Amino acid sequence: PPGPPTANAGDGGSFRRRRFAALALALAGILLVWFLVAFFQPFAGDGAGEGSVTVEIPEGASTGEIASILDDAGIVSSSRLLEWRLKLAGKSGDVQADTYALASGMSYGAAIDALTQPAGPSGPLSVSIPEGYDRRQIADLVLPEGVSSDEYLELTKTAPKSFDPRRYGAEGKSLEGFLFPATYELPANEAQRVPSLVEQQLEAFKDNIAKVDMSYAQKKNLTVYDVLIIASMVDKEVQVASERDDVAAVIYNRLSQGIPLGIDATTRFETGNYTEQITQADLAADTPFNTRLNAGLTPTPIGNPGLAAIKAAARPANVDYIYFVVKPGTCGEHSFTASEAEFEKLAAEYQAALETEGGSPTECPE
């Protein structure tokens, strides 16, 4: 008769193989899900990223090299995935050699769109920011066609995460005072121009403020931000470069004596009136920017000062002046004095010339 059934030596091996196959299939599924999520979804938020990161794509860069540049800059987290996305989208040949202002942690799609949007018709351009101009003046009077004024005002309203005004003594996050005036080269891609400009201005500020000796101002218990506020007033008041140190000295002397600064440019900044005569109502308004009524500095700078004004504000002339008045018949030159009687005499002469001329008695070349 047949004996009892015996165990098949191959049954255990077959079970182990099936279990291994199941685990491998599950792992492959997990990896596939991860790949699909990473491949098709933004890394954070809506995929726009944060801050501003400038990268340069050189002439002749391959798709892999372009992807590596963005990966190294922290714009995306995988150069390989970005390279695949560019190729699958049929856009690997659409990225032009240029400078691009992107953001940290962008989605692949957002990064690809930023790299492949067509450039504006004017191509690369340069923009020169005058010393002392505030944000609104830059947006309204300086930015050329193809550089959005509204976008500039929006991006400069508050500081990006990559730049902290409080490091310099500011209480808020306004970028007024930190948008360094200079000439900047902007990329051909219109969508990148404003982010690139703002980033370059902030980098230029950091580079230039490091050149300024703040030791004198610090001895007067002034912060770097206080110096920027003073410098912004200097740039608004001075037409003659040699007067910067003297105007800064007047501000220091008035601060130390508790005298209101009496600088009407602060009221013009608050009201946005740079061309018309200031009204008595404006001068009577009790606001933090009315330096006729209130002693001390304004809450923020009233413009974006250049290096010369910042240096003057950090170390003013060693003089006792507390007044300055425009000289009639000059292009904004001032008379300086420490005497109230002399000031009243100079002010009367200016007022008489103002009435005789029917307007500003200054003469500047066209």
C-alpha positions as a LaTeX table, in Angstrom:
\begin{tabular}{lrrr}
\hline
Residue & $x$ (\AA) & $y$ (\AA) & $z$ (\AA) \\
\hline
Pro1 & 0.00 & 0.00 & 0.00 \\
Pro2 & 1.14 & 3.48 & $-0.57$ \\
Gly3 & 2.81 & 5.19 & 2.35 \\
Pro4 & 1.88 & 8.55 & 3.93 \\
Pro5 & 2.47 & 11.64 & 1.80 \\
Thr6 & 5.95 & 13.06 & 2.06 \\
Ala7 & 6.92 & 16.78 & 2.08 \\
Asn8 & 7.99 & 18.21 & $-1.25$ \\
Ala9 & 11.45 & 19.66 & $-0.82$ \\
Gly10 & 10.67 & 22.42 & $-3.34$ \\
Asp11 & 7.55 & 23.82 & $-1.61$ \\
Gly12 & 9.46 & 26.10 & 0.85 \\
Gly13 & 11.63 & 27.58 & $-1.89$ \\
Ser14 & 8.59 & 28.31 & $-4.03$ \\
Phe15 & 6.89 & 30.14 & $-1.13$ \\
Arg16 & 9.96 & 32.24 & $-0.47$ \\
Arg17 & 10.21 & 33.17 & $-4.15$ \\
Arg18 & 6.56 & 34.24 & $-4.22$ \\
Arg19 & 7.00 & 36.33 & $-1.06$ \\
Phe20 & 10.12 & 37.99 & $-2.49$ \\
Ala21 & 8.30 & 38.73 & $-5.74$ \\
Ala22 & 5.40 & 40.29 & $-3.82$ \\
Leu23 & 7.76 & 42.48 & $-1.77$ \\
Ala24 & 9.65 & 43.52 & $-4.88$ \\
Leu25 & 6.39 & 44.41 & $-6.61$ \\
Ala26 & 5.24 & 46.46 & $-3.61$ \\
Leu27 & 8.57 & 48.28 & $-3.45$ \\
Ala28 & 8.42 & 48.99 & $-7.17$ \\
Gly29 & 4.92 & 50.38 & $-6.69$ \\
Ile30 & 6.10 & 52.67 & $-3.89$ \\
Leu31 & 9.00 & 53.88 & $-6.01$ \\
Leu32 & 6.68 & 54.45 & $-8.95$ \\
Val33 & 4.28 & 56.50 & $-6.80$ \\
Trp34 & 7.20 & 58.55 & $-5.43$ \\
Phe35 & 8.52 & 59.13 & $-8.92$ \\
Leu36 & 5.13 & 60.21 & $-10.27$ \\
Val37 & 4.53 & 62.56 & $-7.33$ \\
Ala38 & 8.01 & 64.07 & $-7.63$ \\
Phe39 & 7.77 & 64.23 & $-11.40$ \\
Phe40 & 4.40 & 65.87 & $-11.76$ \\
Gln41 & 3.83 & 67.85 & $-8.55$ \\
Pro42 & 5.35 & 71.08 & $-7.15$ \\
Phe43 & 7.72 & 70.70 & $-4.27$ \\
Ala44 & 5.89 & 73.25 & $-2.10$ \\
Gly45 & 2.88 & 75.53 & $-2.29$ \\
Asp46 & 1.81 & 76.37 & $-5.81$ \\
Gly47 & 5.25 & 75.64 & $-7.21$ \\
Ala48 & 6.32 & 79.26 & $-7.53$ \\
Gly49 & 9.07 & 78.88 & $-4.93$ \\
Glu50 & 10.37 & 81.50 & $-2.51$ \\
Gly51 & 12.82 & 84.39 & $-2.73$ \\
Ser52 & 14.88 & 85.16 & $-5.80$ \\
Val53 & 17.83 & 83.19 & $-7.15$ \\
Thr54 & 19.73 & 84.38 & $-10.21$ \\
Val55 & 21.30 & 81.78 & $-12.48$ \\
Glu56 & 23.19 & 82.16 & $-15.73$ \\
Ile57 & 22.71 & 79.66 & $-18.53$ \\
Pro58 & 25.82 & 79.75 & $-20.73$ \\
Glu59 & 25.85 & 79.51 & $-24.51$ \\
Gly60 & 25.76 & 75.92 & $-25.72$ \\
Ala61 & 24.70 & 74.38 & $-22.39$ \\
Ser62 & 23.16 & 70.91 & $-22.76$ \\
Thr63 & 19.83 & 69.95 & $-21.19$ \\
Gly64 & 21.68 & 68.02 & $-18.50$ \\
Glu65 & 23.98 & 70.96 & $-17.76$ \\
Ile66 & 21.01 & 73.34 & $-17.52$ \\
Ala67 & 19.28 & 70.97 & $-15.10$ \\
Ser68 & 22.44 & 70.68 & $-12.99$ \\
Ile69 & 22.78 & 74.49 & $-12.77$ \\
Leu70 & 19.25 & 74.75 & $-11.34$ \\
Asp71 & 19.81 & 71.81 & $-9.00$ \\
Asp72 & 23.08 & 73.28 & $-7.67$ \\
Ala73 & 21.33 & 76.63 & $-7.06$ \\
Gly74 & 18.57 & 74.98 & $-5.00$ \\
Ile75 & 15.86 & 75.85 & $-7.50$ \\
Val76 & 14.82 & 72.21 & $-8.02$ \\
Ser77 & 15.77 & 69.12 & $-6.02$ \\
Ser78 & 16.66 & 66.74 & $-8.85$ \\
Ser79 & 18.55 & 67.61 & $-12.00$ \\
Arg80 & 17.67 & 64.21 & $-13.53$ \\
Leu81 & 13.93 & 64.73 & $-13.12$ \\
Leu82 & 14.14 & 68.25 & $-14.52$ \\
Glu83 & 16.14 & 66.98 & $-17.49$ \\
Trp84 & 13.50 & 64.30 & $-18.18$ \\
Arg85 & 10.67 & 66.82 & $-17.87$ \\
Leu86 & 12.34 & 69.18 & $-20.33$ \\
Lys87 & 12.79 & 66.37 & $-22.84$ \\
Leu88 & 9.29 & 64.94 & $-22.43$ \\
Ala89 & 7.79 & 68.43 & $-22.82$ \\
Gly90 & 9.76 & 68.90 & $-26.03$ \\
Lys91 & 11.41 & 72.02 & $-24.60$ \\
Ser92 & 14.99 & 70.86 & $-24.17$ \\
Gly93 & 16.04 & 73.09 & $-27.07$ \\
Asp94 & 13.97 & 76.12 & $-26.01$ \\
Val95 & 16.19 & 77.37 & $-23.17$ \\
Gln96 & 18.28 & 80.31 & $-24.36$ \\
Ala97 & 21.62 & 81.46 & $-22.98$ \\
Asp98 & 20.68 & 84.27 & $-20.58$ \\
Thr99 & 20.49 & 85.34 & $-16.94$ \\
Tyr100 & 17.31 & 84.17 & $-15.21$ \\
Ala101 & 15.77 & 85.24 & $-11.90$ \\
Leu102 & 14.12 & 82.12 & $-10.48$ \\
Ala103 & 13.15 & 81.00 & $-6.95$ \\
Ser104 & 14.19 & 78.37 & $-4.43$ \\
Gly105 & 12.05 & 75.22 & $-4.40$ \\
Met106 & 10.19 & 75.79 & $-7.67$ \\
Ser107 & 8.16 & 73.00 & $-9.23$ \\
Tyr108 & 9.58 & 71.52 & $-12.41$ \\
Gly109 & 6.74 & 73.02 & $-14.43$ \\
Ala110 & 7.24 & 76.52 & $-13.00$ \\
Ala111 & 10.99 & 76.35 & $-13.60$ \\
Ile112 & 10.51 & 75.14 & $-17.18$ \\
Asp113 & 7.96 & 77.89 & $-17.89$ \\
Ala114 & 10.35 & 80.54 & $-16.54$ \\
Leu115 & 13.20 & 79.20 & $-18.65$ \\
Thr116 & 11.26 & 78.87 & $-21.90$ \\
Gln117 & 8.93 & 81.88 & $-21.96$ \\
Pro118 & 9.72 & 84.00 & $-25.01$ \\
Ala119 & 11.86 & 87.06 & $-24.36$ \\
Gly120 & 10.48 & 90.53 & $-24.86$ \\
Pro121 & 11.03 & 92.21 & $-28.20$ \\
Ser122 & 13.63 & 94.64 & $-26.90$ \\
Gly123 & 16.04 & 91.96 & $-25.68$ \\
Pro124 & 18.42 & 92.61 & $-22.77$ \\
Leu125 & 18.46 & 96.16 & $-21.44$ \\
Ser126 & 20.05 & 98.30 & $-18.76$ \\
Val127 & 18.36 & 100.61 & $-16.29$ \\
Ser128 & 19.99 & 103.41 & $-14.30$ \\
Ile129 & 18.51 & 104.24 & $-10.88$ \\
Pro130 & 19.32 & 107.82 & $-9.73$ \\
Glu131 & 20.62 & 108.37 & $-6.21$ \\
Gly132 & 17.94 & 109.32 & $-3.71$ \\
Tyr133 & 14.88 & 108.17 & $-5.65$ \\
Asp134 & 12.24 & 106.37 & $-3.59$ \\
Arg135 & 10.38 & 103.25 & $-4.69$ \\
Arg136 & 7.52 & 105.17 & $-6.29$ \\
Gln137 & 9.86 & 107.45 & $-8.20$ \\
Ile138 & 11.82 & 104.47 & $-9.50$ \\
Ala139 & 8.62 & 102.75 & $-10.60$ \\
Asp140 & 6.99 & 105.83 & $-12.14$ \\
Leu141 & 9.92 & 107.75 & $-13.61$ \\
Val142 & 12.77 & 105.33 & $-14.27$ \\
Leu143 & 11.61 & 101.88 & $-15.27$ \\
Pro144 & 11.46 & 101.56 & $-19.07$ \\
Glu145 & 8.86 & 99.80 & $-21.17$ \\
Gly146 & 9.10 & 96.08 & $-20.61$ \\
Val147 & 9.78 & 96.42 & $-16.87$ \\
Ser148 & 6.55 & 96.39 & $-14.84$ \\
Ser149 & 6.15 & 99.31 & $-12.42$ \\
Asp150 & 3.34 & 97.56 & $-10.54$ \\
Glu151 & 5.42 & 94.42 & $-10.12$ \\
Tyr152 & 8.38 & 96.48 & $-8.89$ \\
Leu153 & 6.23 & 98.21 & $-6.25$ \\
Glu154 & 4.78 & 94.88 & $-5.15$ \\
Leu155 & 8.15 & 93.11 & $-4.88$ \\
Thr156 & 9.74 & 96.01 & $-2.97$ \\
Lys157 & 6.88 & 96.51 & $-0.53$ \\
Thr158 & 8.32 & 94.00 & 1.93 \\
Ala159 & 11.68 & 92.25 & 2.07 \\
Pro160 & 12.12 & 88.71 & 0.73 \\
Lys161 & 13.25 & 85.97 & 3.10 \\
Ser162 & 16.76 & 86.26 & 1.71 \\
Phe163 & 17.13 & 89.85 & 3.00 \\
Asp164 & 16.30 & 91.02 & 6.53 \\
Pro165 & 16.17 & 94.82 & 7.09 \\
Arg166 & 16.11 & 94.23 & 10.84 \\
Arg167 & 19.74 & 93.18 & 10.60 \\
Tyr168 & 20.50 & 96.86 & 9.98 \\
Gly169 & 18.28 & 98.21 & 12.76 \\
Ala170 & 14.96 & 98.54 & 10.94 \\
Glu171 & 11.81 & 97.68 & 12.86 \\
Gly172 & 9.80 & 96.70 & 9.80 \\
Lys173 & 10.42 & 94.94 & 6.50 \\
Ser174 & 10.12 & 97.85 & 4.07 \\
Leu175 & 12.81 & 97.87 & 1.39 \\
Glu176 & 12.81 & 101.67 & 1.15 \\
Gly177 & 16.42 & 102.75 & 1.65 \\
Phe178 & 17.91 & 99.38 & 0.67 \\
Leu179 & 17.31 & 99.52 & $-3.11$ \\
Phe180 & 20.77 & 100.67 & $-4.05$ \\
Pro181 & 20.95 & 103.19 & $-6.93$ \\
Ala182 & 23.21 & 102.14 & $-9.81$ \\
Thr183 & 23.06 & 100.91 & $-13.40$ \\
Tyr184 & 21.85 & 97.34 & $-13.78$ \\
Glu185 & 21.74 & 94.91 & $-16.68$ \\
Leu186 & 18.40 & 93.12 & $-16.98$ \\
Pro187 & 17.71 & 89.83 & $-18.78$ \\
Ala188 & 15.97 & 89.63 & $-22.14$ \\
Asn189 & 13.11 & 87.62 & $-20.65$ \\
Glu190 & 10.55 & 90.20 & $-19.52$ \\
Ala191 & 9.19 & 87.94 & $-16.80$ \\
Gln192 & 12.61 & 87.88 & $-15.13$ \\
Arg193 & 13.46 & 91.58 & $-15.27$ \\
Val194 & 11.87 & 92.93 & $-12.09$ \\
Pro195 & 12.96 & 90.04 & $-9.83$ \\
Ser196 & 16.46 & 90.35 & $-11.26$ \\
Leu197 & 16.54 & 94.13 & $-10.69$ \\
Val198 & 15.40 & 93.88 & $-7.07$ \\
Glu199 & 17.88 & 91.11 & $-6.29$ \\
Gln200 & 20.73 & 93.06 & $-7.88$ \\
Gln201 & 19.81 & 96.22 & $-5.92$ \\
Leu202 & 19.82 & 94.36 & $-2.62$ \\
Glu203 & 23.12 & 92.65 & $-3.40$ \\
Ala204 & 24.64 & 96.01 & $-4.38$ \\
Phe205 & 23.42 & 97.49 & $-1.10$ \\
Lys206 & 25.11 & 94.74 & 0.90 \\
Asp207 & 28.33 & 95.17 & $-1.05$ \\
Asn208 & 28.38 & 98.96 & $-0.63$ \\
Ile209 & 27.26 & 99.23 & 2.99 \\
Ala210 & 30.24 & 97.05 & 3.90 \\
Lys211 & 32.51 & 99.85 & 2.63 \\
Val212 & 31.14 & 102.42 & 5.10 \\
Asp213 & 32.81 & 103.14 & 8.45 \\
Met214 & 29.92 & 103.31 & 10.93 \\
Ser215 & 32.05 & 103.89 & 14.04 \\
Tyr216 & 31.24 & 107.62 & 14.41 \\
Ala217 & 27.50 & 107.06 & 13.98 \\
Gln218 & 27.58 & 104.19 & 16.47 \\
Lys219 & 29.21 & 106.49 & 19.05 \\
Lys220 & 26.19 & 108.76 & 18.58 \\
Asn221 & 23.90 & 105.77 & 19.25 \\
Leu222 & 22.74 & 105.61 & 15.66 \\
Thr223 & 22.06 & 102.35 & 13.85 \\
Val224 & 22.86 & 101.61 & 10.22 \\
Tyr225 & 19.17 & 102.16 & 9.52 \\
Asp226 & 19.34 & 105.61 & 11.16 \\
Val227 & 22.28 & 106.42 & 8.90 \\
Leu228 & 20.23 & 105.34 & 5.87 \\
Ile229 & 17.39 & 107.63 & 6.94 \\
Ile230 & 19.78 & 110.57 & 7.29 \\
Ala231 & 21.46 & 109.71 & 3.99 \\
Ser232 & 18.10 & 109.63 & 2.21 \\
Met233 & 17.42 & 113.17 & 3.45 \\
Val234 & 20.87 & 114.28 & 2.34 \\
Asp235 & 20.29 & 112.95 & $-1.18$ \\
Lys236 & 16.93 & 114.73 & $-1.38$ \\
Glu237 & 18.30 & 118.08 & $-0.17$ \\
Val238 & 21.69 & 118.27 & $-1.89$ \\
Gln239 & 22.27 & 119.42 & $-5.46$ \\
Val240 & 25.96 & 120.24 & $-4.94$ \\
Ala241 & 28.08 & 117.23 & $-4.00$ \\
Ser242 & 30.42 & 119.19 & $-1.73$ \\
Glu243 & 27.51 & 120.07 & 0.57 \\
Arg244 & 26.64 & 116.51 & 1.60 \\
Asp245 & 28.81 & 116.53 & 4.74 \\
Asp246 & 27.44 & 119.92 & 5.86 \\
Val247 & 23.79 & 118.95 & 5.37 \\
Ala248 & 24.43 & 115.74 & 7.30 \\
Ala249 & 26.04 & 117.83 & 10.06 \\
Val250 & 22.94 & 120.03 & 10.31 \\
Ile251 & 20.81 & 116.91 & 10.80 \\
Tyr252 & 23.16 & 115.53 & 13.49 \\
Asn253 & 23.27 & 118.87 & 15.31 \\
Arg254 & 19.50 & 119.24 & 15.29 \\
Leu255 & 19.03 & 115.68 & 16.53 \\
Ser256 & 21.45 & 116.24 & 19.41 \\
Gln257 & 19.70 & 119.49 & 20.39 \\
Gly258 & 16.18 & 118.09 & 20.05 \\
Ile259 & 15.29 & 120.55 & 17.27 \\
Pro260 & 12.83 & 119.37 & 14.58 \\
Leu261 & 14.75 & 118.76 & 11.36 \\
Gly262 & 12.42 & 120.95 & 9.27 \\
Ile263 & 13.17 & 119.06 & 6.04 \\
Asp264 & 10.21 & 119.43 & 3.71 \\
Ala265 & 11.36 & 116.52 & 1.55 \\
Thr266 & 10.00 & 114.22 & 4.26 \\
Thr267 & 6.51 & 115.66 & 3.74 \\
Arg268 & 6.90 & 115.38 & $-0.02$ \\
Phe269 & 7.78 & 111.71 & 0.41 \\
Glu270 & 4.70 & 111.03 & 2.50 \\
Thr271 & 2.33 & 112.88 & 0.16 \\
Gly272 & 4.02 & 111.82 & $-3.08$ \\
Asn273 & 4.17 & 115.47 & $-4.15$ \\
Tyr274 & 7.54 & 116.16 & $-5.76$ \\
Thr275 & 6.66 & 118.92 & $-8.20$ \\
Glu276 & 3.97 & 121.18 & $-6.75$ \\
Gln277 & 4.31 & 123.61 & $-3.87$ \\
Ile278 & 3.66 & 121.99 & $-0.49$ \\
Thr279 & 0.34 & 123.09 & 0.99 \\
Gln280 & $-0.06$ & 124.60 & 4.44 \\
Ala281 & $-2.39$ & 121.72 & 5.27 \\
Asp282 & 0.40 & 119.25 & 4.54 \\
Leu283 & 2.85 & 121.21 & 6.68 \\
Ala284 & 0.33 & 121.33 & 9.53 \\
Ala285 & $-0.48$ & 117.61 & 9.44 \\
Asp286 & 0.84 & 115.91 & 12.56 \\
Thr287 & 2.33 & 112.78 & 11.02 \\
Pro288 & 5.57 & 110.87 & 11.73 \\
Phe289 & 7.02 & 112.20 & 8.46 \\
Asn290 & 6.35 & 115.87 & 9.25 \\
Thr291 & 9.78 & 116.98 & 10.42 \\
Arg292 & 8.65 & 120.57 & 10.91 \\
Leu293 & 6.44 & 119.49 & 13.80 \\
Asn294 & 8.19 & 116.42 & 15.15 \\
Ala295 & 11.75 & 116.07 & 16.39 \\
Gly296 & 13.79 & 113.01 & 15.53 \\
Leu297 & 14.09 & 110.88 & 12.43 \\
Thr298 & 11.31 & 109.64 & 10.19 \\
Pro299 & 10.15 & 106.01 & 10.58 \\
Thr300 & 11.82 & 104.95 & 7.32 \\
Pro301 & 14.21 & 106.39 & 4.76 \\
Ile302 & 12.54 & 108.74 & 2.28 \\
Gly303 & 14.52 & 107.40 & $-0.66$ \\
Asn304 & 17.33 & 105.07 & $-1.60$ \\
Pro305 & 20.64 & 106.85 & $-0.98$ \\
Gly306 & 23.87 & 106.39 & $-2.87$ \\
Leu307 & 27.24 & 105.55 & $-1.35$ \\
Ala308 & 28.42 & 109.18 & $-1.10$ \\
Ala309 & 25.34 & 110.22 & 0.89 \\
Ile310 & 25.64 & 107.17 & 3.16 \\
Lys311 & 29.28 & 108.00 & 3.90 \\
Ala312 & 28.35 & 111.62 & 4.67 \\
Ala313 & 25.55 & 110.47 & 6.96 \\
Ala314 & 27.90 & 108.08 & 8.75 \\
Arg315 & 30.54 & 110.77 & 9.36 \\
Pro316 & 29.32 & 114.36 & 8.84 \\
Ala317 & 31.38 & 117.53 & 8.80 \\
Asn318 & 32.64 & 118.82 & 12.15 \\
Val319 & 30.68 & 122.11 & 12.10 \\
Asp320 & 28.07 & 123.75 & 14.31 \\
Tyr321 & 25.54 & 124.59 & 11.58 \\
Ile322 & 21.87 & 124.11 & 12.38 \\
Tyr323 & 20.40 & 125.98 & 9.40 \\
Phe324 & 20.77 & 125.93 & 5.63 \\
Val325 & 18.94 & 128.01 & 3.03 \\
Val326 & 19.03 & 127.86 & $-0.77$ \\
Lys327 & 21.03 & 130.67 & $-2.40$ \\
Pro328 & 18.93 & 132.51 & $-5.01$ \\
Gly329 & 20.41 & 132.48 & $-8.51$ \\
Thr330 & 22.22 & 129.18 & $-8.05$ \\
Cys331 & 21.50 & 125.58 & $-8.98$ \\
Gly332 & 20.54 & 124.50 & $-5.49$ \\
Glu333 & 23.56 & 125.79 & $-3.57$ \\
His334 & 22.98 & 126.50 & 0.13 \\
Ser335 & 24.15 & 128.99 & 2.72 \\
Phe336 & 24.87 & 127.42 & 6.13 \\
Thr337 & 24.79 & 129.08 & 9.54 \\
Ala338 & 24.51 & 128.41 & 13.26 \\
Ser339 & 22.89 & 131.81 & 13.90 \\
Glu340 & 19.12 & 132.16 & 14.03 \\
Ala341 & 19.39 & 135.84 & 13.11 \\
Glu342 & 21.53 & 135.01 & 10.09 \\
Phe343 & 19.10 & 132.29 & 9.11 \\
Glu344 & 16.15 & 134.68 & 9.23 \\
Lys345 & 18.06 & 137.14 & 7.05 \\
Leu346 & 18.92 & 134.44 & 4.49 \\
Ala347 & 15.37 & 133.10 & 4.51 \\
Ala348 & 13.99 & 136.60 & 3.88 \\
Glu349 & 16.32 & 137.03 & 0.91 \\
Tyr350 & 15.20 & 133.72 & $-0.53$ \\
Gln351 & 11.52 & 134.57 & $-0.02$ \\
Ala352 & 11.98 & 137.94 & $-1.72$ \\
Ala353 & 13.64 & 136.28 & $-4.69$ \\
Leu354 & 10.87 & 133.69 & $-4.78$ \\
Glu355 & 8.22 & 136.40 & $-5.01$ \\
Thr356 & 10.18 & 138.35 & $-7.62$ \\
Glu357 & 10.69 & 135.33 & $-9.85$ \\
Gly358 & 7.16 & 134.05 & $-9.36$ \\
Gly359 & 8.58 & 130.60 & $-8.68$ \\
Ser360 & 11.79 & 128.90 & $-7.69$ \\
Pro361 & 14.67 & 131.42 & $-7.80$ \\
Thr362 & 17.22 & 128.73 & $-8.63$ \\
Glu363 & 18.88 & 128.41 & $-12.01$ \\
Cys364 & 19.96 & 124.98 & $-13.22$ \\
Pro365 & 21.27 & 124.22 & $-16.71$ \\
Glu366 & 18.87 & 122.39 & $-18.97$ \\
\hline
\end{tabular}
